[in-house]
Tab-separated table of C-alpha atoms in Angstrom:
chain	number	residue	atom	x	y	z
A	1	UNK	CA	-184.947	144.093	17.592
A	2	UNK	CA	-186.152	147.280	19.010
A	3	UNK	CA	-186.249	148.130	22.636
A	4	UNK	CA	-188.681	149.706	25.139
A	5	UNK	CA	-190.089	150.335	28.567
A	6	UNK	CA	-193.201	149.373	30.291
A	7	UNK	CA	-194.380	152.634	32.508
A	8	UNK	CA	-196.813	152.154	35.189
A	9	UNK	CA	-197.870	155.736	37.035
A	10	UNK	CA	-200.297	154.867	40.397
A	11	UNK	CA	-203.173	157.110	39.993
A	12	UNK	CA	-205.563	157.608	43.132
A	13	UNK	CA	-208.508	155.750	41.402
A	14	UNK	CA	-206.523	153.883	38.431
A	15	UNK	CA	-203.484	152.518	37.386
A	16	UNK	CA	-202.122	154.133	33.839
A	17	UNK	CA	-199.367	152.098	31.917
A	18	UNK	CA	-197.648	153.042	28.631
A	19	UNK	CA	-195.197	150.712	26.714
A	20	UNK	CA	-192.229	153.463	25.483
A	21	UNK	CA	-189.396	152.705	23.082
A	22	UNK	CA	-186.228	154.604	23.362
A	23	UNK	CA	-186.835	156.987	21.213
A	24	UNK	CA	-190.195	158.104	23.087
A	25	UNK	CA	-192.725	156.886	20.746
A	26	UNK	CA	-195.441	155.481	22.775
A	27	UNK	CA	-196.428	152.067	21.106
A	28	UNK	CA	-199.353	150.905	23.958
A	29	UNK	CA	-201.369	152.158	26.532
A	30	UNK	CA	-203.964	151.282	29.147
A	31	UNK	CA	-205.614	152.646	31.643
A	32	UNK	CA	-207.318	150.011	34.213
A	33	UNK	CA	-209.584	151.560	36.641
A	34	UNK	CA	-209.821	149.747	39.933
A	35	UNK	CA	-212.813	148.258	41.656
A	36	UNK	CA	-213.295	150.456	44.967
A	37	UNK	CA	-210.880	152.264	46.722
A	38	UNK	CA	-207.544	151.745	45.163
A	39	UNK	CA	-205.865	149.499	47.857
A	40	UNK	CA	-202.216	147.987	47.228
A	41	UNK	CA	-203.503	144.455	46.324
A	42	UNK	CA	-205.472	146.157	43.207
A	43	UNK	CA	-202.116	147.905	42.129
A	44	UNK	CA	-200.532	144.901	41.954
A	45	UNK	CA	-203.856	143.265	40.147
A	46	UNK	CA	-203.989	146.158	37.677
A	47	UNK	CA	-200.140	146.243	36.878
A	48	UNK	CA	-200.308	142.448	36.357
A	49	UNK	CA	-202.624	142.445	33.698
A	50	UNK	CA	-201.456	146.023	31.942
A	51	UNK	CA	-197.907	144.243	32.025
A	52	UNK	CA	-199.381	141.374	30.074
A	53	UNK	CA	-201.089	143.200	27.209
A	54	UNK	CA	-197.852	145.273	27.077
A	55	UNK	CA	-195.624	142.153	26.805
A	56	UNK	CA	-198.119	141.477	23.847
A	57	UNK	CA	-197.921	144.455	22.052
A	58	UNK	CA	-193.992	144.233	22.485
A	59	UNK	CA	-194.317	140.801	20.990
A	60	UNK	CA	-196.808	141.794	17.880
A	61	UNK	CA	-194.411	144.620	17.095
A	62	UNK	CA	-191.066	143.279	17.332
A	63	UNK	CA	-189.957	144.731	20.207
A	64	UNK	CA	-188.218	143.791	23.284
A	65	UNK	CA	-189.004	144.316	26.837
A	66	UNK	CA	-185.676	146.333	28.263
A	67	UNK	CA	-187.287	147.412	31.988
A	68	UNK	CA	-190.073	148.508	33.962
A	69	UNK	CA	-190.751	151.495	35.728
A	70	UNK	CA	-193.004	152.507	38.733
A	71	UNK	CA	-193.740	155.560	39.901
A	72	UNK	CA	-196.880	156.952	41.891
A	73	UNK	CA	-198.888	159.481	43.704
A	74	UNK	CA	-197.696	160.249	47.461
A	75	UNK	CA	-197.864	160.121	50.131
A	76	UNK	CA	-200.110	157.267	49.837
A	77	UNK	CA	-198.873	154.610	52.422
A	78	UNK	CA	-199.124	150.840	52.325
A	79	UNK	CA	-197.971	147.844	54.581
A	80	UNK	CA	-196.541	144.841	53.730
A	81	UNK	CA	-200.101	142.907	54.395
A	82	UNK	CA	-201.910	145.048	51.931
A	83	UNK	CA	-203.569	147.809	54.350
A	84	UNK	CA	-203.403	151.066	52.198
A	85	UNK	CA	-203.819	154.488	53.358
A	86	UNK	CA	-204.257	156.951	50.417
A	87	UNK	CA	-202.536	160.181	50.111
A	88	UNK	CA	-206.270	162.119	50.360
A	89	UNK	CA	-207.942	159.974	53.026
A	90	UNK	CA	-207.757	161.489	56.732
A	91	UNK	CA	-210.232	158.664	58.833
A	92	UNK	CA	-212.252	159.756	61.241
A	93	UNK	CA	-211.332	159.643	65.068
A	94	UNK	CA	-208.157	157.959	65.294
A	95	UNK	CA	-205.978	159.787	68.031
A	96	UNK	CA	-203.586	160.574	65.375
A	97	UNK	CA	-201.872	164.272	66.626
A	98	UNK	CA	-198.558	165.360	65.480
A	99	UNK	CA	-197.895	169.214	65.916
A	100	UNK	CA	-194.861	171.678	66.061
A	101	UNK	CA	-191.781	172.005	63.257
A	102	UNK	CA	-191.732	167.984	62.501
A	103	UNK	CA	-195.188	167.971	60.841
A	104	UNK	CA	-194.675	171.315	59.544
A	105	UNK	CA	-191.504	169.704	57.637
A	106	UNK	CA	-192.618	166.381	56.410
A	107	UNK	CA	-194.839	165.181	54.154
A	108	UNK	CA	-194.684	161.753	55.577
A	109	UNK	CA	-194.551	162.001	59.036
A	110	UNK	CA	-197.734	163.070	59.932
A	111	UNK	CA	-199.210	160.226	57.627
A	112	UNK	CA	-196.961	157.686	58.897
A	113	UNK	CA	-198.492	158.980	62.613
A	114	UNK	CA	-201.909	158.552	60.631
A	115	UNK	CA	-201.410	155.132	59.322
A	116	UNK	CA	-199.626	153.966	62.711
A	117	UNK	CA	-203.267	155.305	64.178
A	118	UNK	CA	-205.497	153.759	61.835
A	119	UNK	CA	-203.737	150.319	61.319
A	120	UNK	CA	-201.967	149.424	64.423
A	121	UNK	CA	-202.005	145.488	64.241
A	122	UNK	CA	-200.701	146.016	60.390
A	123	UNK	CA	-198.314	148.224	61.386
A	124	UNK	CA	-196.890	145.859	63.953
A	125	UNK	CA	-197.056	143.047	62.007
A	126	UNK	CA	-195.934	143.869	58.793
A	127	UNK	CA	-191.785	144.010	58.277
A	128	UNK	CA	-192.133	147.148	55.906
A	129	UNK	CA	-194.151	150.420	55.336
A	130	UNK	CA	-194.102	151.701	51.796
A	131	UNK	CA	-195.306	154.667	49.990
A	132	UNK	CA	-197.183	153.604	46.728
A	133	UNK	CA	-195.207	152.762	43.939
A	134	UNK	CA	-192.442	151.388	46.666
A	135	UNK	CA	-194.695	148.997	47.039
A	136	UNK	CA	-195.661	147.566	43.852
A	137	UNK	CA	-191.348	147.936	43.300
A	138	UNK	CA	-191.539	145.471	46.182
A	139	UNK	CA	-194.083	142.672	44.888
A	140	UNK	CA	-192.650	142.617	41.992
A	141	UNK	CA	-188.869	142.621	42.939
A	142	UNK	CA	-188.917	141.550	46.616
A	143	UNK	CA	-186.950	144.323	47.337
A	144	UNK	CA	-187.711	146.959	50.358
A	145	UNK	CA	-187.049	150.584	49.065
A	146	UNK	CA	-187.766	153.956	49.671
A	147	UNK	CA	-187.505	156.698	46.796
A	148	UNK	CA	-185.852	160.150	47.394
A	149	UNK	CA	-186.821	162.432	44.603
A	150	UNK	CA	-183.329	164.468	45.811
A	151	UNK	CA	-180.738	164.260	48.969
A	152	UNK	CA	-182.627	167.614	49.297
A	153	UNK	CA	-186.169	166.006	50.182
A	154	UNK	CA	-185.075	164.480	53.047
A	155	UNK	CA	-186.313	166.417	55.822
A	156	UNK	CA	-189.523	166.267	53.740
A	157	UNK	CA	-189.297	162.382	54.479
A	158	UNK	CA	-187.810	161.950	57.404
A	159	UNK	CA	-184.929	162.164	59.466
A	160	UNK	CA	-183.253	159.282	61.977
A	161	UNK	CA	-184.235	162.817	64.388
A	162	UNK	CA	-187.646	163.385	63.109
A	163	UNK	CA	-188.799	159.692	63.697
A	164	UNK	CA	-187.283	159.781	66.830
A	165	UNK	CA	-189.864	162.450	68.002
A	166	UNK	CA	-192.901	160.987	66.394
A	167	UNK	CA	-192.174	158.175	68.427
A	168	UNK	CA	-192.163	155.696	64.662
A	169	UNK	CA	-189.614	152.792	64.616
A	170	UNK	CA	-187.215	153.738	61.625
A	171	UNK	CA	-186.562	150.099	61.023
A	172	UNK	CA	-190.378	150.197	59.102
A	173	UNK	CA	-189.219	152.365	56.832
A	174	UNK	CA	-186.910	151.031	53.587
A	175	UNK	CA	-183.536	153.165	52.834
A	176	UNK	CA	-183.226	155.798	50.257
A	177	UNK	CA	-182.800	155.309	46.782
A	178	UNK	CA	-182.304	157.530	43.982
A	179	UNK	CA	-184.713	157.831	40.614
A	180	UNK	CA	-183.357	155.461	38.197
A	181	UNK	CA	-182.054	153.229	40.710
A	182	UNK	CA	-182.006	149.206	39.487
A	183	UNK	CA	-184.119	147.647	42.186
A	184	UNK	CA	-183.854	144.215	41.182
A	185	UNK	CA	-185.471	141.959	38.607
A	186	UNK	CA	-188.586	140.304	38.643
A	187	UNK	CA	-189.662	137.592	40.728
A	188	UNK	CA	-190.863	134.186	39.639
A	189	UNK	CA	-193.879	134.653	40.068
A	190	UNK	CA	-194.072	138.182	39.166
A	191	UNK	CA	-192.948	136.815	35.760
A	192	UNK	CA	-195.172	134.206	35.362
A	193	UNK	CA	-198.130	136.670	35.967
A	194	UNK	CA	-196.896	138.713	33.517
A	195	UNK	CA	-195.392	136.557	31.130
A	196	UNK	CA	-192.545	138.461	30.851
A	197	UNK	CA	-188.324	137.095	31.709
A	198	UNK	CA	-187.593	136.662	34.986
A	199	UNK	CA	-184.176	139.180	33.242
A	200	UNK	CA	-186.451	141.734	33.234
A	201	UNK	CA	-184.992	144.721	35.630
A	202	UNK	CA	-187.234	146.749	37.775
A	203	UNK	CA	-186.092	150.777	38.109
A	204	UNK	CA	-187.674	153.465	40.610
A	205	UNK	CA	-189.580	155.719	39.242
A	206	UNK	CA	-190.449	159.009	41.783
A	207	UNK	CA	-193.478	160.706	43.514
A	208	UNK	CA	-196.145	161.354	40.454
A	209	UNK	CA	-195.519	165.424	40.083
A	210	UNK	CA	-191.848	164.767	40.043
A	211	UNK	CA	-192.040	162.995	36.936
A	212	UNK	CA	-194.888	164.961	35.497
A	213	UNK	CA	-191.844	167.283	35.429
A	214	UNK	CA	-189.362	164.908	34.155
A	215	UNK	CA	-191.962	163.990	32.020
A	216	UNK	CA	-192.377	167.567	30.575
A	217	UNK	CA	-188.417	168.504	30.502
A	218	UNK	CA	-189.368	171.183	32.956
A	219	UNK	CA	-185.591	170.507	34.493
A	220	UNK	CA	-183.922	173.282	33.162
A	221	UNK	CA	-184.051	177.311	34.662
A	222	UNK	CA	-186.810	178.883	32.854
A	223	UNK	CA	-189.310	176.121	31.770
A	224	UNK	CA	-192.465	176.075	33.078
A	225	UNK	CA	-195.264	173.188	33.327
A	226	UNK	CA	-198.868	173.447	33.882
A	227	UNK	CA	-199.907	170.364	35.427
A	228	UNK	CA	-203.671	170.546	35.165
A	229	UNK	CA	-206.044	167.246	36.672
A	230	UNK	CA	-208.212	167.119	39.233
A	231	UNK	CA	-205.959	170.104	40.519
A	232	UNK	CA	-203.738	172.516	38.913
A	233	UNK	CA	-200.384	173.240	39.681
A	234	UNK	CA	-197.930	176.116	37.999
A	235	UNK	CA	-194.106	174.420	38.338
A	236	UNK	CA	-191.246	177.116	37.155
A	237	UNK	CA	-187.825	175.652	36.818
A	238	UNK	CA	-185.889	178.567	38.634
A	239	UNK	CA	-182.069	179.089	40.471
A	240	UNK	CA	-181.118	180.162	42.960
A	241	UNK	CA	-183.272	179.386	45.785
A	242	UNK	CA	-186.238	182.120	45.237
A	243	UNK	CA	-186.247	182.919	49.392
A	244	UNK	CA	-182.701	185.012	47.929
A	245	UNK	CA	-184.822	186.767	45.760
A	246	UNK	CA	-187.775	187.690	47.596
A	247	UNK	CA	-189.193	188.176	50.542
A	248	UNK	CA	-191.552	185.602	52.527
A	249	UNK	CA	-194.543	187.669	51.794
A	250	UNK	CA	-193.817	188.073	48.469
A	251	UNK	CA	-193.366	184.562	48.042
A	252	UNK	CA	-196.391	183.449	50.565
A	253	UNK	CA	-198.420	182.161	47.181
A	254	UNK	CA	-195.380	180.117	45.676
A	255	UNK	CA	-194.403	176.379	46.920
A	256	UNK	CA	-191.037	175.888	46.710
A	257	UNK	CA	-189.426	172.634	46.536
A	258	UNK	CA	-186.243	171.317	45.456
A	259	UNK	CA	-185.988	169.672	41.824
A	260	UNK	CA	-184.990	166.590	41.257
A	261	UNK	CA	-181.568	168.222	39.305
A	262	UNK	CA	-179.007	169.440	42.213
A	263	UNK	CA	-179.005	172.595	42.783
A	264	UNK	CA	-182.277	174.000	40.827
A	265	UNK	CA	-185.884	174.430	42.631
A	266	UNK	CA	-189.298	173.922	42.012
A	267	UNK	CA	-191.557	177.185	42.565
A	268	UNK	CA	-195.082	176.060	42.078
A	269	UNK	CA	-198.888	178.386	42.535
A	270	UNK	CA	-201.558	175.900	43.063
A	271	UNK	CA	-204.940	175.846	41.959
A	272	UNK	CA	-206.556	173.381	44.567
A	273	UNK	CA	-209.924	172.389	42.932
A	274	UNK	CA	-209.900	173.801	39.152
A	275	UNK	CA	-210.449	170.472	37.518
A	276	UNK	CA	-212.860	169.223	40.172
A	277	UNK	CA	-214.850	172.338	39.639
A	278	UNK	CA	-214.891	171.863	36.201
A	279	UNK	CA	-216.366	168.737	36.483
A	280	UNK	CA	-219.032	169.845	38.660
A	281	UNK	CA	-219.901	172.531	35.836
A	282	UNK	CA	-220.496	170.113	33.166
A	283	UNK	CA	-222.201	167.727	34.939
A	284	UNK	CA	-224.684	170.167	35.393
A	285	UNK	CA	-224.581	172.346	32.371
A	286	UNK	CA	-224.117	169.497	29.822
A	287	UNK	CA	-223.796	165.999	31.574
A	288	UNK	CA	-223.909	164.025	27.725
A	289	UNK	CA	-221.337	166.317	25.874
A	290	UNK	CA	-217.263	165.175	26.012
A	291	UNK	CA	-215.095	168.220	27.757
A	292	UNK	CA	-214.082	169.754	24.537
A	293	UNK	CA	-217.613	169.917	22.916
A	294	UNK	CA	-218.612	171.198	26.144
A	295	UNK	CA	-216.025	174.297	26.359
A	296	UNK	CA	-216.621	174.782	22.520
A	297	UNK	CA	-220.267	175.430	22.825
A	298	UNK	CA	-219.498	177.663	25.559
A	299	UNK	CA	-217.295	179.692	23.677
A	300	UNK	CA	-219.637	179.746	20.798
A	301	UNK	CA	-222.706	180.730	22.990
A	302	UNK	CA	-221.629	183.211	26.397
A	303	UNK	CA	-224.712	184.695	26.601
A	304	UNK	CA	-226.757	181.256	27.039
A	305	UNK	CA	-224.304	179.879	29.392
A	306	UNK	CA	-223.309	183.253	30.925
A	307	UNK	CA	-222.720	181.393	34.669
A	308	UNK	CA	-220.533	178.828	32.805
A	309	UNK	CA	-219.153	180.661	30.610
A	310	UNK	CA	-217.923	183.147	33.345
A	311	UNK	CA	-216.390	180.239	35.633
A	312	UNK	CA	-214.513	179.795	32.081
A	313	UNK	CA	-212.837	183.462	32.059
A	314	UNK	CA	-212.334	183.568	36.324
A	315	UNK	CA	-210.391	179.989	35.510
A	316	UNK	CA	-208.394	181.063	32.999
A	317	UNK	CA	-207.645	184.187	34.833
A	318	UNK	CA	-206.415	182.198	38.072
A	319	UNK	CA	-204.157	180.436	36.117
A	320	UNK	CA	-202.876	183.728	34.216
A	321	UNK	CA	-202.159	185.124	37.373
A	322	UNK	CA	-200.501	182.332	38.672
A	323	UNK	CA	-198.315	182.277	35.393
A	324	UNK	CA	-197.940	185.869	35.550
A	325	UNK	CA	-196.702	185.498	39.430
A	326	UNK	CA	-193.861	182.976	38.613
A	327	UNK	CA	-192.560	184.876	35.390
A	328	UNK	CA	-192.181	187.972	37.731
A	329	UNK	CA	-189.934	185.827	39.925
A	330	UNK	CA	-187.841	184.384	37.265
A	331	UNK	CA	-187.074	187.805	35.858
A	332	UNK	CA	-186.495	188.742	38.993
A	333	UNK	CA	-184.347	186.111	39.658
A	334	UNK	CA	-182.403	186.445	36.548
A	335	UNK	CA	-184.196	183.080	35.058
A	336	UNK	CA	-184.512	183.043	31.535
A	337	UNK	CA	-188.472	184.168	30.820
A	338	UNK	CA	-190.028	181.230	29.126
A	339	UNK	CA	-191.966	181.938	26.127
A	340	UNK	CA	-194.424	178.898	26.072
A	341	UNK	CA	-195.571	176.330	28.682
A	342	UNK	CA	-196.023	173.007	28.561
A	343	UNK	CA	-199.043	171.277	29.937
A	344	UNK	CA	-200.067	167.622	31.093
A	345	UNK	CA	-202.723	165.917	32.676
A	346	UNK	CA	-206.691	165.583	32.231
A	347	UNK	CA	-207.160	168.878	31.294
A	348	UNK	CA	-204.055	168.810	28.515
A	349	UNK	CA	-206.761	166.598	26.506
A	350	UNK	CA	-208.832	168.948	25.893
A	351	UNK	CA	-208.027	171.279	22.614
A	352	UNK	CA	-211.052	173.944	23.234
A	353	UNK	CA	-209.837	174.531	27.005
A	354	UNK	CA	-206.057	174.954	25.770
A	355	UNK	CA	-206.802	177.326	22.857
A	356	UNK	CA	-209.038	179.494	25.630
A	357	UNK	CA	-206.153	179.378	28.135
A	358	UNK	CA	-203.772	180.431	25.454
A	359	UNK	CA	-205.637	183.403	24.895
A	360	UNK	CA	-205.834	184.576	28.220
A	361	UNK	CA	-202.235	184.035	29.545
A	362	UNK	CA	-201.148	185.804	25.829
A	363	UNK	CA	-198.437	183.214	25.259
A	364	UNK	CA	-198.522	179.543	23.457
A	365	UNK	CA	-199.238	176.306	25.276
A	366	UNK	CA	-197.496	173.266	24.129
A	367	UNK	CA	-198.467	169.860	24.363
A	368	UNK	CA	-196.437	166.208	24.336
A	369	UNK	CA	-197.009	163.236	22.716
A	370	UNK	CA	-197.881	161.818	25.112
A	371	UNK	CA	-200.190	163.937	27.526
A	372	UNK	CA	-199.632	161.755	30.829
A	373	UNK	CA	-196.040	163.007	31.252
A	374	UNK	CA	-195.930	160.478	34.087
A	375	UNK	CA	-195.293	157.893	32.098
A	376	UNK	CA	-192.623	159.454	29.657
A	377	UNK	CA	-190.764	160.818	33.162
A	378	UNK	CA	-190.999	156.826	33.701
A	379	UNK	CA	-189.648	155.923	30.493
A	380	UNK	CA	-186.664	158.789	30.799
A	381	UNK	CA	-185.924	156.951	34.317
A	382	UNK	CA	-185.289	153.548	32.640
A	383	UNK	CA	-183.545	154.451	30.144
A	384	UNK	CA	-181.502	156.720	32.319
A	385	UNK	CA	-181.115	153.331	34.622
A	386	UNK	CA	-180.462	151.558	31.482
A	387	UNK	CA	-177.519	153.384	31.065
A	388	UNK	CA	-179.227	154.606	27.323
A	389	UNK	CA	-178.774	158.203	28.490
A	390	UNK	CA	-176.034	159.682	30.765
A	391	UNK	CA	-178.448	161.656	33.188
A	392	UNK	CA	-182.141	162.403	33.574
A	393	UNK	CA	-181.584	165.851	31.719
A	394	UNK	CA	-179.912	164.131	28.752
A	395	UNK	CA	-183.063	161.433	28.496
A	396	UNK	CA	-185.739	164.272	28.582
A	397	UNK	CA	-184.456	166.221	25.968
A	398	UNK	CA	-183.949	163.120	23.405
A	399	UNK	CA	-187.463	161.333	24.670
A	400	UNK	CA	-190.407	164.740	25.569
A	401	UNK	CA	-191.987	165.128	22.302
A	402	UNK	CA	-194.075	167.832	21.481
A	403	UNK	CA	-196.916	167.565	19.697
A	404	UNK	CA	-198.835	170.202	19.393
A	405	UNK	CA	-198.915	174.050	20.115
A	406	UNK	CA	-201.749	176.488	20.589
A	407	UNK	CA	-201.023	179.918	19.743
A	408	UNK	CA	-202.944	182.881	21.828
A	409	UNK	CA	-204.702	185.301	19.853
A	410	UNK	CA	-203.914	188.442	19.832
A	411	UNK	CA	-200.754	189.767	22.009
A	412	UNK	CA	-198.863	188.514	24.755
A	413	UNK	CA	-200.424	189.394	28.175
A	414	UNK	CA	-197.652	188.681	30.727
């Protein structure tokens, strides 16, 4: 009987799950929106019933169940009791300050101050605070754990020092595990909601754009992701640490952050709003046409949507120069120059947008099987957990599929 994985990625307004054999093929998938704000309890709701239809399709194909894996975007915080703060919301007048080289370190400190703030009884009562898909690990498993992407993120967590002077009781927070990690197995009644074995083990998944990555095999020097939502985000592979290549101006547009593979980095150019703008554009331009019709009549017709048609072009040029940016520093750098990028996410769906892009940046733009690399970065992480592969590096390479390319016309620009 054939094996696979059920992958749940925490979305900020829905829960996506994929059910992934070993060999990467994606043989179900659901996406459950929830009702409201996306609070822990509906996580749990949502993954309950995904879980179940997976378990289903497992059965009607012959396959067997070999793990779950969670992973989720961040820092989204939730206690024990259910209380949720989401990695976007900032309420309103709660006293919450936090200022000086701490907050300017963290990611989570300043929203642990923040939830502290806005939930004090549920902070006091509750034995644990999680980020997201640390909690859902928990309600399934029982077991209290925090993921670290890297040894390397930790000051981007938190330090025994750095909760010290935000005044927050370390004993809240779970300890450090590692991607892949076994958690546990699933709890009776986790089990019976599913209808899956109580056998079935649980493994950590990682923050959402860490295993876009994973997701993408962006874990090597010289590969390059475009991870392109609601947001956009440019992610080079790169070594050594760009700061010993250039200097802070130069590199006052790039995000650096450590990859989850020792001893490479992430260097990312963000494009805050691209998708959200995009959005916007075709509500009002063409509210009734799907995203691809919609860029394809644009194409076809510049002159009758010249204002949309030029949001197109200054888009596509952002994102050029953003590209353009990071293959400068890898060359610099002595990086390998990569000569495509891969792309995931909302805006990976749509063929007219990709073909555009393509011919702006001048280079081709691949994309997986399986556009929500979240949930193949999820699938790599069992398997890696199951012992299938020998590393993370080793379970991208066999399971990121590609699917399909879009060559630029005309030559390359960067």
């Amino acid at each position: 009987m054939n094996g696979a994985v059920i992958c749940a990625d925490i979305g900020t307004s829905s829960l996506k799950t994929a059910l992934v054999d070993t060999s990467g093929a994606v043989l179900f998938y659901v996406r459950i929106r929830f009702n409201g704000t996306g609070g822990a309890e509906r996580w749990y709701e949502a993954f309950t019933s995904a879980a179940a239809q997976a378990k289903t399709a497992a059965r009607d194909g012959g396959c067997r169940v070999l793990g779950i894996c969670v992973s989720g975007n961040g820092p989204t915080l939730a206690a024990c009791t259910g209380e949720t703060l989401l990695w976007n919301e900032t309420p309103a007048e709660t006293g919450a300050t936090l200022s000086g080289d701490t907050a300017n370190r963290s990611l989570f400190i300043p929203r642990l101050t923040l939830f502290h703030s806005t939930y004090p009884a549920a902070w006091e009562r509750s034995p644990y605070i999680f980020s997201g898909p640390e909690y859902l690990i928990w309600r399934l498993t029982g077991e209290p754990l925090t993921i670290l992407p890297e040894s390397r993120y930790r000051e981007a967590y938190w330090t025994e020092e750095s909760l010290a002077a935000a005044r927050l009781e370390a004993e809240k927070l779970p300890p450090f595990v590692p991607p892949a990690h076994r958690a546990g197995f699933l709890s009776a009644q986790a089990a019976r909601q599913t209808g899956l074995p109580s056998d079935v083990p649980v493994f950590c998944g990682a923050p959402d754009f860490i295993v876009a990555l994973i997701g993408t095999d962006t874990l090597r020097a010289g590969t390059v992701c475009d991870r392109a939502g609601s947001s956009e985000g440019i992610n080079l592979c790169i070594a050594p640490h760009p700061a010993s290549v250039w200097t802070p101006r130069q590199l006052a547009p790039v995000r650096i952050l450590p990859a989850v593979i020792p001893d490479l980095y992430n260097a990312s150019v963000l494009i805050p709003d691209s998708g959200i703008r995009f959005s916007a554009l075709k509500k009002e331009t063409a509210p009734d046409a799907s995203y691809e019709n919609f860029v394809a009549e644009l194409i076809a017709r510049p002159k009758r949507y010249a204002a949309a048609y030029a949001f197109l072009t200054e888009t596509a040029a952002e994102v050029a120069n953003g590209v353009s940016l990071l293959f400068k520093l890898a060359r610099d750098a002595g990086c390998p120059v990569p000569s495509r990028i891969r792309t995931t996410g909302g805006q990976a769906k749509n063929g007219a947008w990709l073909q555009f892009k393509a011919d702006a940046l001048g280079i081709p733009i691949e994309v997986t099987a399986c556009p929500d690399a979240e949930l193949i970065g999820d699938a790599v992480l069992a398997c890696t957990g199951l012992n299938i592969f020998a590393d993370i590096q080793e379970g991208a390479a066999a399971l990121v599929r590609p699917n399909r390319i879009f060559e630029p016309h005309g030559a390359a620009a960067l």
